[in-house]
CSV table of C-alpha atoms (C1' of nucleotides) in Angstrom, one decimal:
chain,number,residue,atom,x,y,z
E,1,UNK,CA,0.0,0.0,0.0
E,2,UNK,CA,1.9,3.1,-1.4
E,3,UNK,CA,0.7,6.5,-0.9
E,4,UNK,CA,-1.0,8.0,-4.1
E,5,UNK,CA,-2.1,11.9,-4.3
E,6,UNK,CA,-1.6,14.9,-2.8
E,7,UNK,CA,-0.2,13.9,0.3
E,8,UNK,CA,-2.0,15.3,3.4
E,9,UNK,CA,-0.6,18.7,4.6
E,10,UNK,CA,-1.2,18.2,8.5
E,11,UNK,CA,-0.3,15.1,10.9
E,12,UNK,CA,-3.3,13.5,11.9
E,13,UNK,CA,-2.8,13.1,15.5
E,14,UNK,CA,-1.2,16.5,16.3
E,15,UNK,CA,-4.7,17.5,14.8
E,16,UNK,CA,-6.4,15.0,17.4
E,17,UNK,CA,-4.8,16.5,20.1
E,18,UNK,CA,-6.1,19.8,19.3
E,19,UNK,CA,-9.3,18.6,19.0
E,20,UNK,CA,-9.0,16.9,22.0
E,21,UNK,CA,-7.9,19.9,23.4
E,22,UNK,CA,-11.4,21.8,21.9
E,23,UNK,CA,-13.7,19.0,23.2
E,24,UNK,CA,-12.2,19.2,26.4
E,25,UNK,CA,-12.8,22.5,27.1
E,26,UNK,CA,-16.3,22.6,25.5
E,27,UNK,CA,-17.8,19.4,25.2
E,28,UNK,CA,-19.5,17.5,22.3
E,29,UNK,CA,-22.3,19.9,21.8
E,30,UNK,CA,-20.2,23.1,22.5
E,31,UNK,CA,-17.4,22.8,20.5
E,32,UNK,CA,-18.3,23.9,16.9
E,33,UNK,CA,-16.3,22.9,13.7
E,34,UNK,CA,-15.1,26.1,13.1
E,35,UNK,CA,-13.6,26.1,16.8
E,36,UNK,CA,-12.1,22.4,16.2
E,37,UNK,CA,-10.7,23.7,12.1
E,38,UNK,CA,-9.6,26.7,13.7
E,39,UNK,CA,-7.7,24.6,16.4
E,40,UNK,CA,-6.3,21.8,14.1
E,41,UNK,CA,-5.3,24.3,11.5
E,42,UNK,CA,-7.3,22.9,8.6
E,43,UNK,CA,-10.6,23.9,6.8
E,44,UNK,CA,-13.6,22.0,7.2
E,45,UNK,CA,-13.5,19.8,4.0
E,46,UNK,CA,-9.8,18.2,5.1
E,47,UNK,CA,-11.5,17.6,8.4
E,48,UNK,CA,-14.5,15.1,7.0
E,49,UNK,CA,-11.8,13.7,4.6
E,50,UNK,CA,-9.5,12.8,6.9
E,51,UNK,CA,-12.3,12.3,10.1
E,52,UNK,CA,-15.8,11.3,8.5
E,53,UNK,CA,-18.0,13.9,10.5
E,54,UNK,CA,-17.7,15.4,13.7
E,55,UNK,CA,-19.0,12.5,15.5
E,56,UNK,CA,-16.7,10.5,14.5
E,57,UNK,CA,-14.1,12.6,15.2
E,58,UNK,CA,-15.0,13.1,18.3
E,59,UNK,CA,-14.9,9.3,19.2
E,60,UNK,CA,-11.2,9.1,17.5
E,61,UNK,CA,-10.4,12.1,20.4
E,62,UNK,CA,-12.1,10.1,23.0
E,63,UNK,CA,-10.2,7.0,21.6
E,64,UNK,CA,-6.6,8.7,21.7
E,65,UNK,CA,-7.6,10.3,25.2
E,66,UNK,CA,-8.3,6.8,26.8
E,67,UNK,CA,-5.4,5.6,25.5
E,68,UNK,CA,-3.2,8.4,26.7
E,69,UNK,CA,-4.7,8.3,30.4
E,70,UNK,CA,-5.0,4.9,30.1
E,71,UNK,CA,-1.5,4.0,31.2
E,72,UNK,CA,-1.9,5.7,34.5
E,73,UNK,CA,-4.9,4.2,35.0
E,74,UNK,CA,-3.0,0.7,34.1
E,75,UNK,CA,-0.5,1.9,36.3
E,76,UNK,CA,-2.6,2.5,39.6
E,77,UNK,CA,-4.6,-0.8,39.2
E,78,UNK,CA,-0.8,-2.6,39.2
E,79,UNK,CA,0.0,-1.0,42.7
E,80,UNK,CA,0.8,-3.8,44.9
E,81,UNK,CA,-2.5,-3.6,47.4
E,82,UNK,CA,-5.5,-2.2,47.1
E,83,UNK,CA,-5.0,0.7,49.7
E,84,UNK,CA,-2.0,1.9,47.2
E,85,UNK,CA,-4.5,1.4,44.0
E,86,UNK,CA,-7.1,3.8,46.2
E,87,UNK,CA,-4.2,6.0,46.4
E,88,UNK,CA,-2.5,6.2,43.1
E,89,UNK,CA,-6.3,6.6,41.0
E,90,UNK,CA,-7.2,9.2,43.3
E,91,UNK,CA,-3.9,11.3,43.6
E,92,UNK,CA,-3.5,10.5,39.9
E,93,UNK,CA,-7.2,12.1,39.3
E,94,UNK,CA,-6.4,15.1,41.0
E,95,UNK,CA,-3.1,16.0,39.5
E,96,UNK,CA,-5.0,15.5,36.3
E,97,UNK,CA,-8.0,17.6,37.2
E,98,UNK,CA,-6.1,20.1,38.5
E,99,UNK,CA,-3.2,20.3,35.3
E,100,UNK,CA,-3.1,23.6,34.4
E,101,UNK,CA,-1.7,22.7,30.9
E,102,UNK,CA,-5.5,20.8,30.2
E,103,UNK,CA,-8.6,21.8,30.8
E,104,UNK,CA,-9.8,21.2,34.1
E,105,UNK,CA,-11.2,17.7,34.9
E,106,UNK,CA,-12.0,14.7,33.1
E,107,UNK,CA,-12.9,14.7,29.4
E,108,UNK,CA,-15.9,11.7,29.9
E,109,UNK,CA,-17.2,13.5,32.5
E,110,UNK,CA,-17.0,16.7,30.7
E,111,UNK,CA,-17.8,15.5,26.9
E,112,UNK,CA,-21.6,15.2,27.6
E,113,UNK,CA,-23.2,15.0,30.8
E,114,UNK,CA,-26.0,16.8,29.7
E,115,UNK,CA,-27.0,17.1,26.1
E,116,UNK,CA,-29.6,17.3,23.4
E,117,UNK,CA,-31.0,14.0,21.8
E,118,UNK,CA,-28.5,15.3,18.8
E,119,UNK,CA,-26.1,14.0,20.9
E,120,UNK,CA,-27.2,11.0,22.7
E,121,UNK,CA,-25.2,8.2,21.0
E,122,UNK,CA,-21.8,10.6,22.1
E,123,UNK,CA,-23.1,10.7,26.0
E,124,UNK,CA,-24.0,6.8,26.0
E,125,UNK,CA,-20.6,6.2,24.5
E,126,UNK,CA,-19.1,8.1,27.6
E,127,UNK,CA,-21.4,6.7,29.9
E,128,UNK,CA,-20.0,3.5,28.9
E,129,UNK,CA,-16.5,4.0,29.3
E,130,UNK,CA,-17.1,5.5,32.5
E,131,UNK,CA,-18.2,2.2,33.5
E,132,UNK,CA,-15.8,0.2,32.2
E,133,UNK,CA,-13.2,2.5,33.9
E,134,UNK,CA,-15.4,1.6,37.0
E,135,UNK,CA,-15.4,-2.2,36.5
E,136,UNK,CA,-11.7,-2.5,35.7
E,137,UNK,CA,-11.6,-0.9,39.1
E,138,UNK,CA,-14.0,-3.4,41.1
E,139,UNK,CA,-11.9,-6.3,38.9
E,140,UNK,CA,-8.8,-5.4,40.6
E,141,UNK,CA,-10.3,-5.0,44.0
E,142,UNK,CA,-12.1,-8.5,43.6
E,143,UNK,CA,-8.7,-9.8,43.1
E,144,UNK,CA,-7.4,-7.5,45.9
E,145,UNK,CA,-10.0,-9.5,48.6
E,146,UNK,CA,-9.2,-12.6,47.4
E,147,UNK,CA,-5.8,-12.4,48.1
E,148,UNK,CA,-6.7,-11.2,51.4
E,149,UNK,CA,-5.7,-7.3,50.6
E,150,UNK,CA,-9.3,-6.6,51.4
E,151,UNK,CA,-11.4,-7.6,54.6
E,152,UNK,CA,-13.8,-10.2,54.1
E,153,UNK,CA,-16.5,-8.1,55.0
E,154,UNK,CA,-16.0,-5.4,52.3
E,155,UNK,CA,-17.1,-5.0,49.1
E,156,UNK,CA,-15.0,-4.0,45.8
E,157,UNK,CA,-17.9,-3.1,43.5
E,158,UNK,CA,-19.4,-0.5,46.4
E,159,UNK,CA,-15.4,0.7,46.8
E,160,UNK,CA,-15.2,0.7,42.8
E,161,UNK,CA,-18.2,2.7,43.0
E,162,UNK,CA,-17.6,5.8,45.7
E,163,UNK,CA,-13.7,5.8,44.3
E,164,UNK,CA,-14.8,6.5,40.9
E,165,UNK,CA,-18.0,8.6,42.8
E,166,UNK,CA,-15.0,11.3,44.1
E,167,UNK,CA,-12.6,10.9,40.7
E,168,UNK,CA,-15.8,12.2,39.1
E,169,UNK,CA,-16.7,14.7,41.6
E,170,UNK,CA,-12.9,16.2,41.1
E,171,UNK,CA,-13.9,16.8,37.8
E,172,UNK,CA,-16.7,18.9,38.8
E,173,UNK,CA,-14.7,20.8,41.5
E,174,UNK,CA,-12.0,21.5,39.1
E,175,UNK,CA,-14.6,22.8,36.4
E,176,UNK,CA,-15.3,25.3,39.3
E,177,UNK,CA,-11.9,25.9,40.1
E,178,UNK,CA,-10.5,24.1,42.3
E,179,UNK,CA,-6.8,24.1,43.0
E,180,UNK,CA,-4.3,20.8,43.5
E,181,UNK,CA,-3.9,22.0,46.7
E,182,UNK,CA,-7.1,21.4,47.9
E,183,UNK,CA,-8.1,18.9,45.5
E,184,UNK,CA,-5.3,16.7,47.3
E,185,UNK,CA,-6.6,17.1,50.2
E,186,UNK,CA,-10.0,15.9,49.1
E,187,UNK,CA,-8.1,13.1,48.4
E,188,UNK,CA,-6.8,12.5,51.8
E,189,UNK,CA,-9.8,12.7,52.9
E,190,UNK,CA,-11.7,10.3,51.1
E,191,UNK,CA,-8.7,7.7,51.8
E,192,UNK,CA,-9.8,8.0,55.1
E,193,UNK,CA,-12.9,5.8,54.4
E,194,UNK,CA,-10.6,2.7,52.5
E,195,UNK,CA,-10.9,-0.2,54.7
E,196,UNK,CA,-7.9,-1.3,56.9
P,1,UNK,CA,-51.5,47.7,40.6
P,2,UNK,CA,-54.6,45.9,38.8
P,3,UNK,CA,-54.4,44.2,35.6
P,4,UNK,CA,-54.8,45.5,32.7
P,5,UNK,CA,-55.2,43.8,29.1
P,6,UNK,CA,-55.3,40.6,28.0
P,7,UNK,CA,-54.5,38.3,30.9
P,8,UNK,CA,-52.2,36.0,30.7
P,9,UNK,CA,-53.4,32.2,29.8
P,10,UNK,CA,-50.7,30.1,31.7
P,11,UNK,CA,-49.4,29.9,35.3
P,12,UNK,CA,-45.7,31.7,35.6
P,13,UNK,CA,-44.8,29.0,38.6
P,14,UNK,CA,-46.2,25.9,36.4
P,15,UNK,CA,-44.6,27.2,33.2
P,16,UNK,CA,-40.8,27.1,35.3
P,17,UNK,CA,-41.6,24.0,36.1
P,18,UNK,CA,-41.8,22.4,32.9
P,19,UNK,CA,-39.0,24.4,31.5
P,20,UNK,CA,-37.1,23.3,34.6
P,21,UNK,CA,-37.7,19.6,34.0
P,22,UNK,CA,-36.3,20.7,30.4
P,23,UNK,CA,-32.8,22.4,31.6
P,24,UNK,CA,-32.4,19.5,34.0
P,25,UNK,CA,-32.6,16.9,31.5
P,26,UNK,CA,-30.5,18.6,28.7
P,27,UNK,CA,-28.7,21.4,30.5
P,28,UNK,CA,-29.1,25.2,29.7
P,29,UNK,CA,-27.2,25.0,25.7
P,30,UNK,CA,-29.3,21.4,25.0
P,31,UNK,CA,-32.6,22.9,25.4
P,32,UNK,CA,-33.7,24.5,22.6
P,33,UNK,CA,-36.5,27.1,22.5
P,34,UNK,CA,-39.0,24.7,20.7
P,35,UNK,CA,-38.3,22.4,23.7
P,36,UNK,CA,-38.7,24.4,25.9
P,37,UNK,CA,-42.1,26.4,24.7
P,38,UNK,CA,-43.2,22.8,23.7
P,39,UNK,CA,-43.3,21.8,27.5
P,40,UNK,CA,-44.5,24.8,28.7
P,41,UNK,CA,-47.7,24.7,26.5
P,42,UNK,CA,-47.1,28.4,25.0
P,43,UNK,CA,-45.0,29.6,21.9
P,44,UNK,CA,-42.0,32.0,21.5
P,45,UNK,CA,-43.1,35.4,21.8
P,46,UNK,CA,-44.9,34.3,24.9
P,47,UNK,CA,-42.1,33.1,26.9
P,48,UNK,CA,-40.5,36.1,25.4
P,49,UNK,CA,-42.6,38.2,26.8
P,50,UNK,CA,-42.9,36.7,30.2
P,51,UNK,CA,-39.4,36.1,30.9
P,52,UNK,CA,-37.4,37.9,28.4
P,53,UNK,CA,-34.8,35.5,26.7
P,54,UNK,CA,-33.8,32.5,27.1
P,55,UNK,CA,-30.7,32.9,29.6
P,56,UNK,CA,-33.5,35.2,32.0
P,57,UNK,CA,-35.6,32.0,31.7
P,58,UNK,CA,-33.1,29.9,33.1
P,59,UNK,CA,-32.0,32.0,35.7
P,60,UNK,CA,-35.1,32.0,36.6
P,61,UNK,CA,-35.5,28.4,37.0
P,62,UNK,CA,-32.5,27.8,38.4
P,63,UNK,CA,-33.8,30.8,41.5
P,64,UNK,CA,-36.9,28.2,41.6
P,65,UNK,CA,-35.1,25.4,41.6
P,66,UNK,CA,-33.0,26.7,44.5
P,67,UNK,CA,-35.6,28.1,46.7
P,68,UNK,CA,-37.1,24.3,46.3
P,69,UNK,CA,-34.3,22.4,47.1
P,70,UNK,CA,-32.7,25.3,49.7
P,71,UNK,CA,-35.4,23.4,52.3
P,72,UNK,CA,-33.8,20.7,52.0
P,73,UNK,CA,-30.7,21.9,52.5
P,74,UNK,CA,-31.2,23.9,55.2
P,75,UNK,CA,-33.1,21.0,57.4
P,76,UNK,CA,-29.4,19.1,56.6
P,77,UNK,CA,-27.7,22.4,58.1
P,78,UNK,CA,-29.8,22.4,60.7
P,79,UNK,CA,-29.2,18.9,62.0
P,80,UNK,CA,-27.7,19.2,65.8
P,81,UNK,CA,-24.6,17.6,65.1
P,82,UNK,CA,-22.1,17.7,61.9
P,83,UNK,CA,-21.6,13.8,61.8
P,84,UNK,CA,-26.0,14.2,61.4
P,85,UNK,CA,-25.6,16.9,58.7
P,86,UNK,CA,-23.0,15.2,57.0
P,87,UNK,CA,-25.2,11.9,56.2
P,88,UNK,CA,-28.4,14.5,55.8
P,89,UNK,CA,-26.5,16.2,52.9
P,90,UNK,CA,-24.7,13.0,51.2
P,91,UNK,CA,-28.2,10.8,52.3
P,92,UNK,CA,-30.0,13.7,50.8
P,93,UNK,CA,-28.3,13.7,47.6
P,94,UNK,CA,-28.5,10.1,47.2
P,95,UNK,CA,-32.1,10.5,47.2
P,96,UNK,CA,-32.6,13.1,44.7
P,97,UNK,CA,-29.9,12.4,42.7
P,98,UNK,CA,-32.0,8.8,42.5
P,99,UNK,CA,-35.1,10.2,42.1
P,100,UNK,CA,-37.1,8.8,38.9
P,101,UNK,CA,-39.9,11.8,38.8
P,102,UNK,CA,-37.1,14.1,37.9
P,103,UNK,CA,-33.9,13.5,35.4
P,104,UNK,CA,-30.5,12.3,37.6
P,105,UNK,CA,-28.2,14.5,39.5
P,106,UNK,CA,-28.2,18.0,40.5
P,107,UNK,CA,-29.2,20.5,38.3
P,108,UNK,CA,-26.3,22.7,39.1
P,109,UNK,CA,-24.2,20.5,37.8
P,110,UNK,CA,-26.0,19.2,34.8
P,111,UNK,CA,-26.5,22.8,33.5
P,112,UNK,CA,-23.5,23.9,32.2
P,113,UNK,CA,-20.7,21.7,33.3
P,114,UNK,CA,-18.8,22.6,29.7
P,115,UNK,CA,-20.3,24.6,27.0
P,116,UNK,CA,-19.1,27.2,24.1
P,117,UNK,CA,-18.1,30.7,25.3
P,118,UNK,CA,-21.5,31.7,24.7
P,119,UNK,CA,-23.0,30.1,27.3
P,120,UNK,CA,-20.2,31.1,29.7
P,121,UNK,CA,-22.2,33.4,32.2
P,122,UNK,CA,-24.8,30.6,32.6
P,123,UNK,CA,-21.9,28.5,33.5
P,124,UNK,CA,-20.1,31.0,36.0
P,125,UNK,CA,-23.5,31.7,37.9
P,126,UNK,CA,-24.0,27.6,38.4
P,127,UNK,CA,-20.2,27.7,39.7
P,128,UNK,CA,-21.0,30.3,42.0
P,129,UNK,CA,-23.9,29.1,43.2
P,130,UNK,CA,-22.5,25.2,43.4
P,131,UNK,CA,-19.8,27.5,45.7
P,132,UNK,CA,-21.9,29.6,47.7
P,133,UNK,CA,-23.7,25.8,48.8
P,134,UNK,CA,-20.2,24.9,49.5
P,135,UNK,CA,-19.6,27.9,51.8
P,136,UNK,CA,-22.9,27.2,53.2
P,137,UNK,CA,-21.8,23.7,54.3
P,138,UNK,CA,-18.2,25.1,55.7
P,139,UNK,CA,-20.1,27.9,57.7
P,140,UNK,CA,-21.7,25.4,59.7
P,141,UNK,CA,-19.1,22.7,60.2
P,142,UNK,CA,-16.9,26.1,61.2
P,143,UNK,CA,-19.9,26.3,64.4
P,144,UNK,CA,-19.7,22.5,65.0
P,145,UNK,CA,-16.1,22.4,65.4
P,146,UNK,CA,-16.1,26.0,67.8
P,147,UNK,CA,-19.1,24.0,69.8
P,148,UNK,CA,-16.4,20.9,69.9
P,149,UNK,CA,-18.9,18.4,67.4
P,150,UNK,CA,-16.0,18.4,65.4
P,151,UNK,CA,-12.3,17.4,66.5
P,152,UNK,CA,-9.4,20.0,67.0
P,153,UNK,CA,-7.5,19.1,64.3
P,154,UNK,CA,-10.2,18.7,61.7
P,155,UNK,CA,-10.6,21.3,58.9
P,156,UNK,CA,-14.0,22.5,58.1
P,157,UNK,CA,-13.1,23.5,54.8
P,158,UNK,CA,-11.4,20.4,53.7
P,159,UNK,CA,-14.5,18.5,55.2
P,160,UNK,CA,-16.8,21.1,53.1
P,161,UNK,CA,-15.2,20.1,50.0
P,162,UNK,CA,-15.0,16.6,50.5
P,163,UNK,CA,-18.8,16.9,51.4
P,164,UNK,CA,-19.5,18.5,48.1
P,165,UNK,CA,-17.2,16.6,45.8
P,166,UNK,CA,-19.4,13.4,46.9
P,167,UNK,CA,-22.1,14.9,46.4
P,168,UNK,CA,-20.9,16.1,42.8
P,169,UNK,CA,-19.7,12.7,42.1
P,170,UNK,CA,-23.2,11.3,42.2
P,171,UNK,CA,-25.3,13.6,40.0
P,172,UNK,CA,-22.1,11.7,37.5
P,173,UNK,CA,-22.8,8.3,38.8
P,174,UNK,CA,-26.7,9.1,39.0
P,175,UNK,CA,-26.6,10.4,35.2
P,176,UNK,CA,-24.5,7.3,34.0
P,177,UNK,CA,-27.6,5.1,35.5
P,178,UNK,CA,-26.5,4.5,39.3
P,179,UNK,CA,-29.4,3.6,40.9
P,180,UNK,CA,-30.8,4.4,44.5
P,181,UNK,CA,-29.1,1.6,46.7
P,182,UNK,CA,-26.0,2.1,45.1
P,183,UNK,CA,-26.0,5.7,45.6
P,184,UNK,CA,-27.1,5.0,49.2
P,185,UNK,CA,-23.9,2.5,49.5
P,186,UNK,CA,-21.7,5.3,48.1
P,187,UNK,CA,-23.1,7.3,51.2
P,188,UNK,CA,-22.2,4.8,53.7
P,189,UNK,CA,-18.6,4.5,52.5
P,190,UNK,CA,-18.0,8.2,51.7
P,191,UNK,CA,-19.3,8.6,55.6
P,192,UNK,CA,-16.4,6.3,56.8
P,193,UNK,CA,-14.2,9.2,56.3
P,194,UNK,CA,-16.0,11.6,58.9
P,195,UNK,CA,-13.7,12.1,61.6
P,196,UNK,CA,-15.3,11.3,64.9
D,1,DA,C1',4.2,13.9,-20.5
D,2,DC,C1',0.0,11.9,-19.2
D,3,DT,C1',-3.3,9.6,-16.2
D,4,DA,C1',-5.0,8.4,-11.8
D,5,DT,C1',-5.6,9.5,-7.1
D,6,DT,C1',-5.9,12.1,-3.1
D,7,DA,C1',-6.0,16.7,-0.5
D,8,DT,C1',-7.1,21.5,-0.3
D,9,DG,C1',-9.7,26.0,-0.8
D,10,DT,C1',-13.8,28.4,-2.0
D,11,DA,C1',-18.3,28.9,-1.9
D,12,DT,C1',-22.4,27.2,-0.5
D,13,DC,C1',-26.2,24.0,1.2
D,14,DG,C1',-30.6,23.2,4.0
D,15,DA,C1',-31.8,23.0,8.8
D,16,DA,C1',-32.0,24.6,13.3
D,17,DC,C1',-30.6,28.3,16.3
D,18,DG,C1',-32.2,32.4,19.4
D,19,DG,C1',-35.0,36.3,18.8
D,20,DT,C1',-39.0,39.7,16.8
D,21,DA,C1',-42.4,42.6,13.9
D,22,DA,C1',-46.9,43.0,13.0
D,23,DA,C1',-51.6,41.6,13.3
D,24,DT,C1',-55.2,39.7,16.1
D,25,DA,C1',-57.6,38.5,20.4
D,26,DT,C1',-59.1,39.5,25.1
D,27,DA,C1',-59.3,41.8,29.1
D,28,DT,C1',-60.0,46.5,32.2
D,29,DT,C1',-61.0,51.5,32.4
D,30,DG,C1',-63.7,55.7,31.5
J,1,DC,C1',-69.4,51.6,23.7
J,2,DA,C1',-65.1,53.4,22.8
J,3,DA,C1',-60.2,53.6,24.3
J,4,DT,C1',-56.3,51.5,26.3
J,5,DA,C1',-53.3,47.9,27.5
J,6,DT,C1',-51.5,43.4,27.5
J,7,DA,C1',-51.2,38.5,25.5
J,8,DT,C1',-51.3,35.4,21.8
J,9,DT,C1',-50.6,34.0,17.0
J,10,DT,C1',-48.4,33.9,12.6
J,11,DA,C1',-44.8,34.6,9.9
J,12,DC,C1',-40.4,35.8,9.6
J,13,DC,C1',-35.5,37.9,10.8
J,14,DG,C1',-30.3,37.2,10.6
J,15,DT,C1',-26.9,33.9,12.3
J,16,DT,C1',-24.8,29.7,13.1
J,17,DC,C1',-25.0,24.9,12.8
J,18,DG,C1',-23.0,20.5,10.6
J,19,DA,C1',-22.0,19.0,6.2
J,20,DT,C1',-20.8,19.2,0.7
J,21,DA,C1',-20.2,20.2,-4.5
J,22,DC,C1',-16.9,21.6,-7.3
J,23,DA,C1',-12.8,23.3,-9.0
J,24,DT,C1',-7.9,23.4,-8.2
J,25,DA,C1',-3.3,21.7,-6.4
J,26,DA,C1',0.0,18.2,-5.6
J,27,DT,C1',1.7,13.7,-5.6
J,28,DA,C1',2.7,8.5,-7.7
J,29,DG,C1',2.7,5.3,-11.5
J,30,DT,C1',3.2,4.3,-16.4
DNA sequence: ACTATTATGTATCGAACGGTAAATATATTG
DNA sequence: CAATATATTTACCGTTCGATACATAATAGT
């Protein structure tokens, strides 16, 4: 497969990650293609040639976002116990939150929490990879009871559940302005409730 | 004053309410003016005329929307000790955040969490007012730990802000589909943190 | 050099957006 | 019964939305 054409003018991912960059800050809904050509530095035609629609380009940004964050994510559910897991996703979400180089919080809490039916297929989506972020999360602290990490008598889907409950509510302090400072200690805060 | 003219042919109080329910589900930029004027039961020029545009309209929901759910905010405030208005405000949440007559979380949050630059005053008067709860909630864990219901070393606003970033948290989980007893779980673990 | 193929730039599409002008309807006041 | 005042209805405004048709530019293969 040799190229063939006029070859494309602009790298594809440095355009995502302006895009990413637009979604971020707006959302799905609030973001307009002239904000998201203006970022990327193209003109609306180049986008749906190289994208499809805006859609779909939205789910490409959402696709290279999970894979960026991702690896801290895989990196806090390897922490040795479960204590250290609780520790890592939630310092981890607040550093994030609170990165003055991004907009504040968490893209798939900010993408869509709240749109119109135009844009219902791009909140489910989010929705869903919410959860899956939340079962990865109860998977590990399954494991982390049965190897005795946990005590009998808790239970990892409810602890899955109120850790992603304040990752998600960090997003919505930050969106209000929240600094690290006090976002971390939120986060000592919460750790106070993790079984011992 | 005695009215003069045509009088007007629907209630002011019930119209909010349906453009309430509206705003709540699809936050302030995902309501469009057809939806909006479609669940009130009037057209344009007479919401127009009655409330003046469509950022007045919502402020003036979210005014009615407040005055609603201030009671039950202040009955949480109110409680005698701060462990008691803790689980009144997170037990509280859970409740609405869960409730099927209306759509999921709070509408503070739902209503402009991200949005274009043109709905950027809506979206700094919901910060405010998500902040002014917040100060609310410090205030009176401030009295609780100067009447010794809270220990020496414990910081009001820390607690404040961990209050509110669980209670945040669940207008997310509520939205993605969390359902009342798992929202009433998150409670009971987010509680595990109050100092005591 | 010529053809095929792909990308870009311009100019525009129809639909939906928030918002209104003007005419008509319904009430109170004198 | 006028005269006045307000509300409703219809039809429409200009703008912005996401999305494209079409002509032009730039590459590879023959």
């Amino acid at each position: 497969m040799v190229a063939r054409g006029r070859p494309r003018s602009f790298d594809i991912d440095q355009a995502l990650d302006q895009a990413l960059y637009v979604f971020w800050e707006k959302g799905y809904e609030g973001a307009s293609l002239p904000d998201l050509t203006r970022a990327m530095g193209i003109n609306r035609p180049s986008m749906y040639a190289a994208f499809g629609n805006k859609e779909a380009l939205f789910r490409k940004v959402i696709e290279r976002y999970s894979a960026t964050h991702s690896a801290l994510f895989a990196q806090a559910l390897a922490q040795p116990t479960a204590r250290e897991v609780a520790e890592h996703l939630l310092k981890g979400t607040a550093g994030l939150c609170s990165d003055r180089g991004n907009p504040p919080g968490c893209l798939l809490v900010r993408g869509a929490l709240s749109c119109s039916e135009a844009a219902d297929p791009v909140r489910e989506e989010l929705v869903a990879r919410r959860a899956a972020n939340e079962a990865a999360i109860r998977r590990r602290l399954e494991r982390a009871k049965s190897e005795g990490d946990l005590p009998i008598d808790s239970n990892p889907a409810d602890l899955a559940r109120y850790l992603s409950t304040v990752m998600q509510g960090m997003t919505v302090q930050a969106s209000g302005g929240a600094t690290r400072a006090q976002l971390q200690k939120v986060v000592l805060t919460a750790l106070r409730a993790w079984p011992s």
